[in-house]
Short mmCIF file of C-alpha atoms (C1' of nucleotides) in Angstrom, two decimals:
data_model
loop_
_atom_site.label_atom_id
_atom_site.label_comp_id
_atom_site.label_asym_id
_atom_site.label_seq_id
_atom_site.Cartn_x
_atom_site.Cartn_y
_atom_site.Cartn_z
CA MET A 1 94.25 -13.53 -41.00
CA SER A 2 94.77 -10.80 -42.02
CA ALA A 3 97.55 -10.05 -44.39
CA ALA A 4 98.53 -8.45 -47.68
CA GLY A 5 96.05 -7.93 -50.51
CA ARG A 6 94.54 -6.09 -48.52
CA PRO A 7 90.19 -7.56 -47.66
CA ALA A 8 87.26 -5.57 -48.79
CA PRO A 9 86.33 -3.15 -45.41
CA THR A 10 83.15 -3.78 -45.10
CA ASP A 11 81.70 -3.56 -42.41
CA ARG A 12 79.52 -0.53 -42.80
CA SER A 13 77.22 -1.98 -41.31
CA ALA A 14 75.08 -1.81 -38.54
CA PRO A 15 72.08 -1.99 -37.78
CA ALA A 16 70.95 1.86 -38.15
CA ASP A 17 67.60 2.79 -36.50
CA ARG A 18 64.73 1.52 -36.85
CA SER A 19 62.25 4.37 -34.84
CA ALA A 20 61.46 4.89 -38.36
CA ARG A 21 59.78 0.88 -38.94
CA THR A 22 58.37 0.05 -34.90
CA GLY A 23 57.10 4.16 -35.00
CA ARG A 24 57.88 4.08 -31.03
CA ALA A 25 61.83 6.15 -31.11
CA ALA A 26 64.95 4.51 -29.59
CA PRO A 27 65.11 5.32 -25.52
CA VAL A 28 67.87 3.79 -24.75
CA ALA A 29 71.23 3.65 -26.84
CA ARG A 30 72.51 -0.53 -27.41
CA THR A 31 74.98 -1.80 -28.60
CA ALA A 32 75.04 -3.14 -32.60
CA PRO A 33 75.16 -7.08 -32.51
CA ALA A 34 77.83 -7.08 -35.66
CA ASP A 35 80.83 -8.73 -35.28
CA PRO A 36 84.03 -6.39 -37.05
CA ALA A 37 86.47 -8.35 -38.50
CA ALA A 38 86.37 -12.28 -39.30
CA ALA A 39 84.08 -14.59 -37.74
CA SER A 40 85.48 -17.94 -38.19
CA ASP A 41 82.33 -19.00 -38.38
CA ALA A 42 79.51 -19.28 -36.44
CA THR A 43 80.15 -19.77 -33.74
CA GLY A 44 78.38 -16.33 -32.19
CA SER A 45 80.91 -13.33 -33.10
CA SER A 46 84.04 -14.11 -32.56
CA ARG A 47 85.79 -14.04 -29.97
CA PRO A 48 83.32 -12.76 -27.19
CA ARG A 49 84.12 -11.12 -24.00
CA LEU A 50 81.87 -11.60 -21.17
CA ASP A 51 80.97 -7.23 -21.09
CA ASP A 52 79.56 -8.52 -24.69
CA LEU A 53 77.64 -11.21 -23.98
CA ILE A 54 75.91 -9.70 -20.69
CA GLN A 55 75.91 -6.36 -23.41
CA ALA A 56 73.98 -8.13 -25.59
CA GLU A 57 71.27 -9.92 -23.19
CA ARG A 58 70.31 -6.35 -22.25
CA ASP A 59 69.55 -5.58 -25.43
CA ILE A 60 67.15 -7.72 -25.56
CA VAL A 61 65.21 -6.21 -22.50
CA ALA A 62 65.80 -2.65 -24.17
CA ARG A 63 64.66 -3.56 -27.60
CA LEU A 64 61.85 -5.67 -25.84
CA ASP A 65 61.06 -3.38 -23.75
CA GLU A 66 60.63 -0.75 -26.31
CA VAL A 67 58.69 -2.70 -28.46
CA GLY A 68 55.98 -3.01 -25.57
CA ILE A 69 56.92 -6.48 -24.34
CA ASP A 70 57.97 -7.13 -20.54
CA ALA A 71 60.16 -10.28 -20.75
CA ASP A 72 61.38 -12.31 -18.50
CA LEU A 73 65.71 -11.36 -18.50
CA ASP A 74 66.91 -13.89 -16.67
CA ALA A 75 64.65 -17.10 -18.02
CA PHE A 76 66.25 -15.43 -21.50
CA SER A 77 69.89 -16.01 -19.68
CA VAL A 78 68.91 -19.40 -18.23
CA ILE A 79 67.85 -20.62 -22.13
CA SER A 80 70.12 -19.19 -24.31
CA ASN A 81 72.89 -19.75 -22.44
CA ILE A 82 72.32 -22.95 -22.25
CA TYR A 83 72.08 -23.53 -25.75
CA ARG A 84 74.87 -21.24 -27.04
CA ALA A 85 76.78 -23.65 -24.35
CA ALA A 86 75.57 -26.89 -25.89
CA THR A 87 76.48 -25.87 -29.08
CA ALA A 88 79.31 -23.96 -28.87
CA ILE A 89 80.09 -27.85 -26.83
CA ARG A 90 79.73 -30.04 -29.74
CA ARG A 91 81.26 -28.18 -33.21
CA HIS A 92 84.55 -27.83 -30.70
CA MET A 93 84.74 -31.20 -29.70
CA GLU A 94 83.41 -32.43 -33.54
CA THR A 95 86.87 -30.39 -34.87
CA ARG A 96 88.78 -30.56 -32.36
CA VAL A 97 88.33 -34.74 -31.42
CA LEU A 98 85.95 -36.47 -34.10
CA ALA A 99 86.95 -34.74 -36.99
CA PRO A 100 89.89 -36.24 -37.61
CA GLU A 101 88.25 -40.25 -36.70
CA GLN A 102 85.61 -38.63 -39.34
CA LEU A 103 83.33 -38.67 -36.26
CA SER A 104 79.99 -36.69 -35.81
CA TRP A 105 78.75 -36.21 -31.98
CA THR A 106 76.10 -38.42 -32.25
CA ALA A 107 77.90 -41.21 -34.16
CA PHE A 108 79.90 -39.99 -31.25
CA VAL A 109 78.51 -40.44 -28.72
CA THR A 110 75.94 -43.99 -30.71
CA LEU A 111 79.25 -45.46 -30.46
CA TRP A 112 79.61 -44.57 -26.47
CA VAL A 113 76.27 -45.59 -25.23
CA LEU A 114 77.46 -49.46 -27.34
CA TRP A 115 80.97 -48.74 -25.85
CA ILE A 116 79.34 -48.80 -21.80
CA TRP A 117 77.33 -51.68 -22.14
CA ASP A 118 78.50 -53.56 -24.69
CA GLU A 119 74.84 -54.70 -25.96
CA MET A 120 71.93 -52.57 -26.49
CA GLU A 121 68.69 -53.59 -27.83
CA ALA A 122 68.04 -50.67 -31.06
CA ARG A 123 65.19 -48.83 -28.63
CA HIS A 124 67.03 -48.51 -25.63
CA LEU A 125 70.40 -47.05 -27.20
CA ALA A 126 68.22 -44.63 -29.15
CA ALA A 127 66.86 -43.45 -26.12
CA GLU A 128 70.08 -43.45 -24.31
CA ALA A 129 72.02 -41.62 -27.16
CA GLY A 130 69.10 -38.44 -26.92
CA ILE A 131 67.49 -39.65 -29.92
CA THR A 132 64.64 -41.12 -33.25
CA LYS A 133 64.96 -44.46 -33.65
CA GLY A 134 63.72 -43.76 -36.54
CA THR A 135 67.40 -40.58 -36.87
CA LEU A 136 68.34 -44.21 -34.57
CA THR A 137 67.88 -45.85 -38.11
CA GLY A 138 70.44 -43.95 -40.26
CA VAL A 139 73.16 -42.80 -37.83
CA LEU A 140 73.45 -47.37 -37.61
CA ASP A 141 73.55 -47.46 -41.51
CA THR A 142 76.63 -45.15 -41.90
CA LEU A 143 78.58 -46.95 -38.24
CA GLU A 144 77.45 -50.17 -39.62
CA ARG A 145 78.54 -49.40 -43.11
CA ARG A 146 82.68 -48.64 -41.51
CA GLY A 147 82.38 -51.14 -39.76
CA LEU A 148 82.44 -50.66 -36.35
CA VAL A 149 78.75 -52.09 -35.51
CA THR A 150 76.59 -54.72 -36.48
CA ARG A 151 73.05 -55.98 -36.26
CA ARG A 152 71.73 -58.87 -34.94
CA ARG A 153 68.51 -59.91 -35.19
CA HIS A 154 66.14 -61.94 -32.57
CA ASP A 155 66.23 -64.98 -33.00
CA ASP A 156 63.28 -65.14 -29.87
CA ASP A 157 61.32 -61.89 -30.28
CA ARG A 158 62.09 -60.96 -34.16
CA ARG A 159 61.08 -57.49 -34.06
CA LEU A 160 63.83 -56.35 -32.14
CA LEU A 161 67.38 -55.75 -33.02
CA SER A 162 70.65 -55.68 -30.59
CA VAL A 163 73.11 -53.27 -31.75
CA ARG A 164 77.27 -54.25 -30.70
CA LEU A 165 80.45 -52.43 -30.99
CA THR A 166 83.03 -54.62 -33.97
CA ASP A 167 86.68 -54.87 -32.34
CA ASP A 168 87.66 -52.14 -34.85
CA GLY A 169 84.56 -50.22 -33.27
CA GLN A 170 85.27 -51.46 -29.58
CA ALA A 171 89.61 -50.24 -30.66
CA LEU A 172 87.93 -47.08 -32.11
CA LEU A 173 86.55 -46.03 -28.84
CA ALA A 174 90.16 -46.42 -26.12
CA ARG A 175 91.78 -44.57 -28.92
CA ILE A 176 90.07 -41.70 -29.09
CA TYR A 177 87.47 -41.51 -26.25
CA PRO A 178 90.49 -40.49 -22.85
CA ALA A 179 91.10 -37.33 -25.24
CA PHE A 180 87.45 -36.98 -26.07
CA ASN A 181 86.97 -37.45 -21.45
CA ALA A 182 90.60 -35.04 -21.23
CA GLU A 183 88.75 -32.50 -23.89
CA GLU A 184 85.57 -32.74 -21.12
CA ALA A 185 87.89 -31.51 -18.59
CA ALA A 186 89.51 -28.69 -19.99
CA VAL A 187 86.23 -27.06 -20.88
CA ALA A 188 84.66 -27.20 -17.86
CA ASP A 189 87.34 -26.40 -15.56
CA LEU A 190 86.14 -22.95 -17.60
CA VAL A 191 83.52 -23.27 -15.24
CA SER A 192 84.46 -21.55 -11.16
CA ASP A 193 84.61 -23.60 -8.89
CA ALA A 194 82.16 -22.19 -6.98
CA ASP A 195 80.13 -22.44 -10.29
CA ARG A 196 79.94 -26.08 -11.14
CA ALA A 197 78.13 -27.75 -8.54
CA SER A 198 75.17 -25.33 -8.93
CA VAL A 199 75.63 -25.90 -12.96
CA VAL A 200 75.97 -30.05 -12.92
CA THR A 201 72.74 -29.67 -10.20
CA GLY A 202 70.53 -26.88 -12.44
CA LEU A 203 71.12 -28.94 -16.11
CA ARG A 204 70.05 -32.05 -13.74
CA ASP A 205 66.52 -30.60 -12.47
CA ILE A 206 65.75 -29.60 -16.22
CA VAL A 207 65.99 -32.69 -17.71
CA ARG A 208 64.40 -34.77 -15.02
CA GLY A 209 61.64 -31.17 -14.77
CA LEU A 210 61.02 -31.24 -18.44
CA PRO A 211 59.08 -34.97 -19.06
CA ASP A 212 56.87 -33.36 -16.95
CA LEU A 213 56.78 -30.18 -17.92
CA ASP A 214 55.82 -32.03 -21.85
CA ASP A 215 52.15 -32.40 -20.93
CA THR A 216 51.10 -29.69 -19.22
CA MET B 1 48.94 -46.02 -23.30
CA SER B 2 49.08 -49.03 -22.60
CA ALA B 3 45.66 -51.44 -21.96
CA ALA B 4 43.14 -53.71 -24.20
CA GLY B 5 44.97 -55.77 -26.28
CA ARG B 6 48.15 -56.35 -24.46
CA PRO B 7 51.69 -55.07 -25.74
CA ALA B 8 53.38 -57.71 -26.38
CA PRO B 9 56.36 -57.85 -22.61
CA THR B 10 59.46 -57.69 -24.60
CA ASP B 11 61.82 -56.40 -22.14
CA ARG B 12 63.32 -59.40 -21.58
CA SER B 13 66.55 -57.36 -22.30
CA ALA B 14 68.57 -55.73 -19.78
CA PRO B 15 72.43 -54.89 -20.70
CA ALA B 16 73.03 -58.87 -18.91
CA ASP B 17 76.24 -59.76 -17.45
CA ARG B 18 79.38 -58.09 -20.34
CA SER B 19 82.73 -59.70 -17.95
CA ALA B 20 82.93 -62.27 -21.14
CA ARG B 21 83.44 -59.85 -23.29
CA THR B 22 85.94 -57.71 -20.95
CA GLY B 23 88.21 -60.42 -19.28
CA ARG B 24 87.63 -58.35 -16.62
CA ALA B 25 84.60 -59.98 -13.70
CA ALA B 26 82.36 -56.57 -12.39
CA PRO B 27 83.15 -54.97 -9.66
CA VAL B 28 80.09 -52.91 -9.02
CA ALA B 29 76.76 -54.05 -8.95
CA ARG B 30 75.31 -51.61 -12.05
CA THR B 31 71.89 -50.42 -12.48
CA ALA B 32 70.77 -50.07 -16.45
CA PRO B 33 69.61 -48.08 -18.17
CA ALA B 34 67.61 -50.09 -19.54
CA ASP B 35 63.28 -47.90 -19.01
CA PRO B 36 60.60 -50.41 -18.92
CA ALA B 37 57.64 -49.24 -20.92
CA ALA B 38 57.04 -46.73 -22.33
CA ALA B 39 60.21 -44.27 -23.64
CA SER B 40 58.07 -41.51 -25.58
CA ASP B 41 60.49 -41.25 -27.97
CA ALA B 42 64.02 -40.22 -27.83
CA THR B 43 63.20 -37.95 -23.94
CA GLY B 44 66.48 -40.32 -23.20
CA SER B 45 64.55 -42.74 -20.99
CA SER B 46 60.90 -41.49 -19.93
CA ARG B 47 60.58 -39.43 -16.55
CA PRO B 48 63.45 -39.75 -15.65
CA ARG B 49 63.82 -38.90 -11.80
CA LEU B 50 67.21 -37.15 -9.82
CA ASP B 51 67.60 -40.47 -8.30
CA ASP B 52 68.16 -41.86 -11.87
CA LEU B 53 69.84 -39.18 -13.37
CA ILE B 54 73.02 -39.15 -11.09
CA GLN B 55 73.02 -43.30 -10.53
CA ALA B 56 73.47 -43.24 -14.10
CA GLU B 57 76.83 -41.20 -14.32
CA ARG B 58 77.81 -43.22 -11.71
CA ASP B 59 77.62 -47.03 -13.33
CA ILE B 60 79.67 -44.36 -16.35
CA VAL B 61 82.42 -44.23 -14.37
CA ALA B 62 82.21 -47.51 -12.64
CA ARG B 63 81.58 -49.17 -16.13
CA LEU B 64 84.76 -46.95 -17.49
CA ASP B 65 86.61 -48.07 -14.01
CA GLU B 66 86.16 -51.36 -15.05
CA VAL B 67 88.22 -51.07 -18.44
CA GLY B 68 91.43 -49.66 -16.67
CA ILE B 69 89.44 -46.25 -17.55
CA ASP B 70 89.83 -43.38 -15.14
CA ALA B 71 88.06 -40.76 -16.72
CA ASP B 72 87.13 -37.48 -14.55
CA LEU B 73 83.74 -37.61 -13.40
CA ASP B 74 82.49 -34.38 -12.66
CA ALA B 75 83.78 -33.13 -16.38
CA PHE B 76 81.09 -35.61 -17.74
CA SER B 77 78.21 -35.11 -15.68
CA VAL B 78 79.28 -30.68 -17.27
CA ILE B 79 79.32 -31.61 -20.46
CA SER B 80 76.30 -34.30 -20.22
CA ASN B 81 73.75 -32.55 -18.51
CA ILE B 82 74.79 -28.97 -20.54
CA TYR B 83 73.45 -31.65 -23.86
CA ARG B 84 70.89 -33.58 -22.48
CA ALA B 85 69.63 -29.96 -21.60
CA ALA B 86 69.52 -28.72 -24.04
CA THR B 87 68.22 -30.89 -26.11
CA ALA B 88 65.46 -31.50 -23.75
CA ILE B 89 64.78 -27.26 -24.02
CA ARG B 90 64.42 -27.74 -27.55
CA ARG B 91 62.28 -30.12 -28.03
CA HIS B 92 59.85 -29.08 -25.50
CA MET B 93 59.81 -25.19 -27.45
CA GLU B 94 59.45 -26.87 -30.58
CA THR B 95 56.79 -29.53 -29.82
CA ARG B 96 54.97 -27.04 -27.29
CA VAL B 97 55.19 -23.15 -28.87
CA LEU B 98 56.36 -23.77 -31.99
CA ALA B 99 54.97 -27.43 -33.94
CA PRO B 100 51.96 -25.57 -34.52
CA GLU B 101 53.08 -22.65 -36.28
CA GLN B 102 55.70 -24.87 -37.96
CA LEU B 103 58.60 -23.81 -37.09
CA SER B 104 62.15 -25.37 -36.48
CA TRP B 105 64.22 -23.45 -33.71
CA THR B 106 66.90 -22.89 -36.01
CA ALA B 107 63.84 -21.15 -38.64
CA PHE B 108 62.23 -19.60 -35.15
CA VAL B 109 66.00 -17.72 -33.31
CA THR B 110 65.98 -16.72 -36.90
CA LEU B 111 63.61 -14.75 -37.13
CA TRP B 112 63.75 -14.15 -33.62
CA VAL B 113 67.35 -12.54 -33.52
CA LEU B 114 65.76 -10.14 -37.14
CA TRP B 115 62.42 -8.94 -35.07
CA ILE B 116 64.87 -7.89 -32.40
CA TRP B 117 67.71 -6.26 -34.84
CA ASP B 118 65.39 -5.47 -37.57
CA GLU B 119 67.73 -5.67 -40.00
CA MET B 120 70.73 -7.70 -41.08
CA GLU B 121 73.18 -8.03 -43.29
CA ALA B 122 73.21 -12.07 -43.20
CA ARG B 123 76.80 -13.61 -42.62
CA HIS B 124 75.99 -11.33 -39.01
CA LEU B 125 72.52 -12.69 -39.19
CA ALA B 126 74.80 -17.06 -39.47
CA ALA B 127 76.61 -15.18 -36.66
CA GLU B 128 73.13 -14.34 -34.02
CA ALA B 129 71.66 -17.51 -34.25
CA GLY B 130 74.39 -19.29 -34.20
CA ILE B 131 74.46 -21.19 -37.20
CA THR B 132 76.76 -21.22 -40.67
CA LYS B 133 76.75 -18.97 -43.59
CA GLY B 134 75.66 -22.15 -45.12
CA THR B 135 72.71 -23.88 -42.89
CA LEU B 136 71.21 -19.40 -42.74
CA THR B 137 70.85 -20.00 -47.23
CA GLY B 138 68.71 -22.68 -47.01
CA VAL B 139 66.39 -21.17 -43.67
CA LEU B 140 66.18 -18.59 -45.97
CA ASP B 141 64.90 -20.10 -48.82
CA THR B 142 61.53 -22.06 -45.89
CA LEU B 143 60.64 -17.97 -44.24
CA GLU B 144 61.07 -16.74 -47.75
CA ARG B 145 58.56 -19.54 -48.94
CA ARG B 146 57.22 -18.99 -46.30
CA GLY B 147 56.75 -14.64 -46.66
CA LEU B 148 58.50 -14.60 -44.01
CA VAL B 149 61.39 -12.65 -44.44
CA THR B 150 62.44 -10.89 -47.49
CA ARG B 151 66.08 -10.63 -49.55
CA ARG B 152 67.41 -7.02 -50.43
CA ARG B 153 71.24 -7.03 -52.47
CA HIS B 154 72.58 -4.10 -51.10
CA ASP B 155 73.07 -1.58 -54.57
CA ASP B 156 76.85 -0.29 -53.30
CA ASP B 157 78.27 -3.17 -52.57
CA ARG B 158 76.42 -5.98 -54.70
CA ARG B 159 78.06 -9.24 -52.29
CA LEU B 160 75.99 -7.74 -49.08
CA LEU B 161 72.80 -8.87 -48.34
CA SER B 162 69.56 -7.29 -46.08
CA VAL B 163 67.66 -9.78 -44.34
CA ARG B 164 64.43 -8.50 -42.98
CA LEU B 165 61.00 -9.61 -42.01
CA THR B 166 57.88 -8.93 -43.94
CA ASP B 167 54.37 -7.50 -42.50
CA ASP B 168 53.21 -11.44 -41.35
CA GLY B 169 56.94 -12.40 -40.16
CA GLN B 170 56.96 -8.93 -37.80
CA ALA B 171 53.06 -10.60 -37.01
CA LEU B 172 54.04 -14.35 -36.32
CA LEU B 173 56.50 -13.16 -33.82
CA ALA B 174 54.75 -11.25 -31.54
CA ARG B 175 52.36 -13.25 -32.31
CA ILE B 176 54.78 -16.14 -31.28
CA TYR B 177 57.56 -14.95 -28.55
CA PRO B 178 54.72 -14.50 -25.60
CA ALA B 179 53.76 -18.11 -25.56
CA PHE B 180 57.66 -18.70 -26.01
CA ASN B 181 58.78 -16.36 -23.32
CA ALA B 182 56.57 -17.80 -21.31
CA GLU B 183 57.51 -21.77 -21.54
CA GLU B 184 61.47 -20.36 -21.80
CA ALA B 185 59.94 -18.81 -17.41
CA ALA B 186 59.27 -22.46 -17.08
CA VAL B 187 61.73 -24.69 -17.77
CA ALA B 188 63.93 -21.80 -15.89
CA ASP B 189 61.95 -22.22 -12.70
CA LEU B 190 62.69 -25.42 -12.89
CA VAL B 191 65.99 -24.70 -11.52
CA SER B 192 66.07 -23.23 -7.43
CA ASP B 193 66.85 -19.93 -7.15
CA ALA B 194 70.48 -21.10 -5.69
CA ASP B 195 71.40 -22.24 -8.33
CA ARG B 196 69.93 -20.00 -11.22
CA ALA B 197 72.40 -16.82 -11.44
CA SER B 198 75.41 -19.65 -11.36
CA VAL B 199 74.14 -21.59 -13.96
CA VAL B 200 74.25 -19.16 -16.16
CA THR B 201 77.19 -17.15 -15.34
CA GLY B 202 79.06 -21.07 -14.95
CA LEU B 203 77.05 -21.57 -18.72
CA ARG B 204 78.91 -17.63 -20.28
CA ASP B 205 82.29 -19.16 -19.11
CA ILE B 206 82.09 -21.81 -21.25
CA VAL B 207 80.41 -19.40 -23.98
CA ARG B 208 83.21 -16.85 -24.03
CA GLY B 209 86.42 -19.55 -23.23
CA LEU B 210 85.61 -22.37 -25.60
CA PRO B 211 86.54 -19.93 -28.44
CA ASP B 212 90.21 -19.25 -26.98
CA LEU B 213 90.50 -22.94 -26.38
CA ASP B 214 90.13 -23.46 -29.14
CA ASP B 215 93.27 -23.02 -31.07
CA THR B 216 95.13 -23.97 -28.39
"C1'" DG C 1 93.75 -1.20 -65.96
"C1'" DG C 2 94.94 -5.25 -64.32
"C1'" DT C 3 95.92 -8.61 -61.23
"C1'" DC C 4 95.82 -10.17 -56.63
"C1'" DG C 5 93.78 -11.93 -51.98
"C1'" DT C 6 89.16 -11.62 -49.23
"C1'" DT C 7 85.12 -10.71 -48.56
"C1'" DC C 8 80.08 -12.33 -50.08
"C1'" DG C 9 76.09 -15.09 -50.35
"C1'" DT C 10 75.32 -19.68 -53.00
"C1'" DT C 11 76.31 -23.82 -54.03
"C1'" DC C 12 77.17 -29.17 -53.61
"C1'" DG C 13 77.71 -34.20 -51.00
"C1'" DG C 14 76.66 -36.37 -46.44
"C1'" DC C 15 75.16 -37.02 -42.19
"C1'" DC C 16 72.14 -35.84 -38.87
"C1'" DC C 17 66.90 -35.64 -36.55
"C1'" DC C 18 61.69 -35.93 -36.51
"C1'" DG C 19 57.39 -37.84 -36.90
"C1'" DA C 20 54.19 -40.20 -39.75
"C1'" DA C 21 53.23 -43.69 -41.92
"C1'" DC C 22 53.93 -49.47 -43.18
"C1'" DG C 23 55.43 -54.13 -42.59
"C1'" DG C 24 56.45 -57.84 -39.76
"C1'" DT C 25 55.71 -59.88 -34.48
"C1'" DA C 26 54.30 -61.25 -30.58
"C1'" DG C 27 50.48 -62.02 -26.78
"C1'" DC C 28 45.65 -62.08 -25.85
"C1'" DG C 29 40.82 -63.24 -25.78
"C1'" DG C 30 37.28 -64.29 -28.26
"C1'" DC D 1 42.28 -69.57 -34.82
"C1'" DC D 2 41.53 -65.59 -35.48
"C1'" DG D 3 41.03 -60.54 -34.95
"C1'" DC D 4 42.45 -57.50 -32.15
"C1'" DT D 5 46.54 -54.39 -29.83
"C1'" DA D 6 50.82 -53.13 -29.33
"C1'" DC D 7 54.95 -53.11 -29.70
"C1'" DC D 8 59.11 -53.55 -33.60
"C1'" DG D 9 62.71 -51.21 -36.11
"C1'" DT D 10 62.82 -49.45 -41.18
"C1'" DT D 11 60.60 -46.33 -45.01
"C1'" DC D 12 59.76 -42.13 -46.44
"C1'" DG D 13 59.51 -36.14 -46.74
"C1'" DG D 14 60.96 -32.36 -45.69
"C1'" DG D 15 64.42 -29.93 -42.82
"C1'" DG D 16 69.02 -28.36 -41.08
"C1'" DC D 17 73.48 -28.16 -40.27
"C1'" DC D 18 78.61 -28.88 -41.80
"C1'" DG D 19 82.74 -28.01 -45.08
"C1'" DA D 20 84.93 -27.17 -48.76
"C1'" DA D 21 84.17 -25.93 -52.67
"C1'" DC D 22 83.12 -21.73 -56.48
"C1'" DG D 23 82.07 -17.49 -58.96
"C1'" DA D 24 81.54 -13.41 -58.64
"C1'" DA D 25 82.37 -8.34 -56.38
"C1'" DC D 26 85.47 -5.58 -54.29
"C1'" DG D 27 88.90 -3.41 -52.68
"C1'" DA D 28 93.80 -2.27 -53.13
"C1'" DC D 29 98.70 -2.10 -55.61
"C1'" DC D 30 101.71 -1.74 -59.39
#
DNA sequence: GGTCGTTCGTTCGGCCCCGAACGGTAGCGG
DNA sequence: CCGCTACCGTTCGGGGCCGAACGAACGACC
């Protein structure tokens, strides 16, 4: 990673003191988010240790406290960790399993849903894949161009569109899904046995409850 | 939602029988994913009940079993619920809190990080916001154009770029963050007290462990 | 003082993503 | 049979998103 000609130290950064800006003295010493030495990219600071993650969350509250805002740390932890985990997983899957096949996460999910349910009307497919119909149109364009799916208009109701995998698409899924699922297992194994059930039910509660929260 | 001139029933769909295709008889009765009557959009089938979510996951295994694939259901549940929850939360926040201000999730996160840490160099900002530097360039273009952040080149090292909020940006965050955090709390409340701690530690374990899993 | 290897942020091409607007289709009620 | 209304998938504009390639800046070493 770093070897010969020597980098260019660069990290004389570290968020310095902002007290002048906020007009308040900083009551607690906060650790800078920094990240000396090479972050591969976007992973949110390379190789975080557990302490770092927790410390970072504490820093947030300290900072918010400075500005006189009483934020709900637990809530923040829940939401931020869900989102971080999700993007980390997506990226992991994309680079490890999907990239060799030139597939994006969404393209894969779409193919996978079709693989499971064999044939589907567009709006259901969009819902199952978790994207809007507008997005699905573009995704299908890509997949169709690559010969992985086919579109077919219904004869009795010409508004409807049925989508299904081609043989190539079917073969592709049969080839990569085992690897995908194995990788899923590896990720899930990062969670302790004690926590796993709670993680699943907790997240399910959110998925189930959010629509109701949407229109309040 | 449905009223006068009457819709157009449409749902004579339901994934029918695929046994012809797979060449295997369907051993278990599976519930169709369907979703009769109006899905608002993309939410992954409108208003799912808990039983539906669990049943759907079981259906997956049943289907995989048909094709002779022994998938890890627990792993699937973990990964899929993380991702579903994350996108649901993102969408919820975007429509409820961010849309009125014309902000995307990423734009908000970027501003928020700057709000917490006051001034930051671009690569750190990208890492904290969980995006690549390439993406950050575009996001900063948008935010700068709207007068919410400023770019400033370092004098001593002209490769580096410091980003900070403008007064407008600061005011914006102070205005919307309380609402954002309140909404976070509402979402977090969907998780039972018994599960909440496990959810957080479980997800943290994933975030922490994934980078190591990346290069195996 | 000129390489050389590294790092910085930007640019590029391709894809995903959404909401809104749009034609086309379908059923109903008058 | 003709509006009306609702639904279908597509199109459009604007943004986010990534990896790869790029030029500029920099430090180290000969």
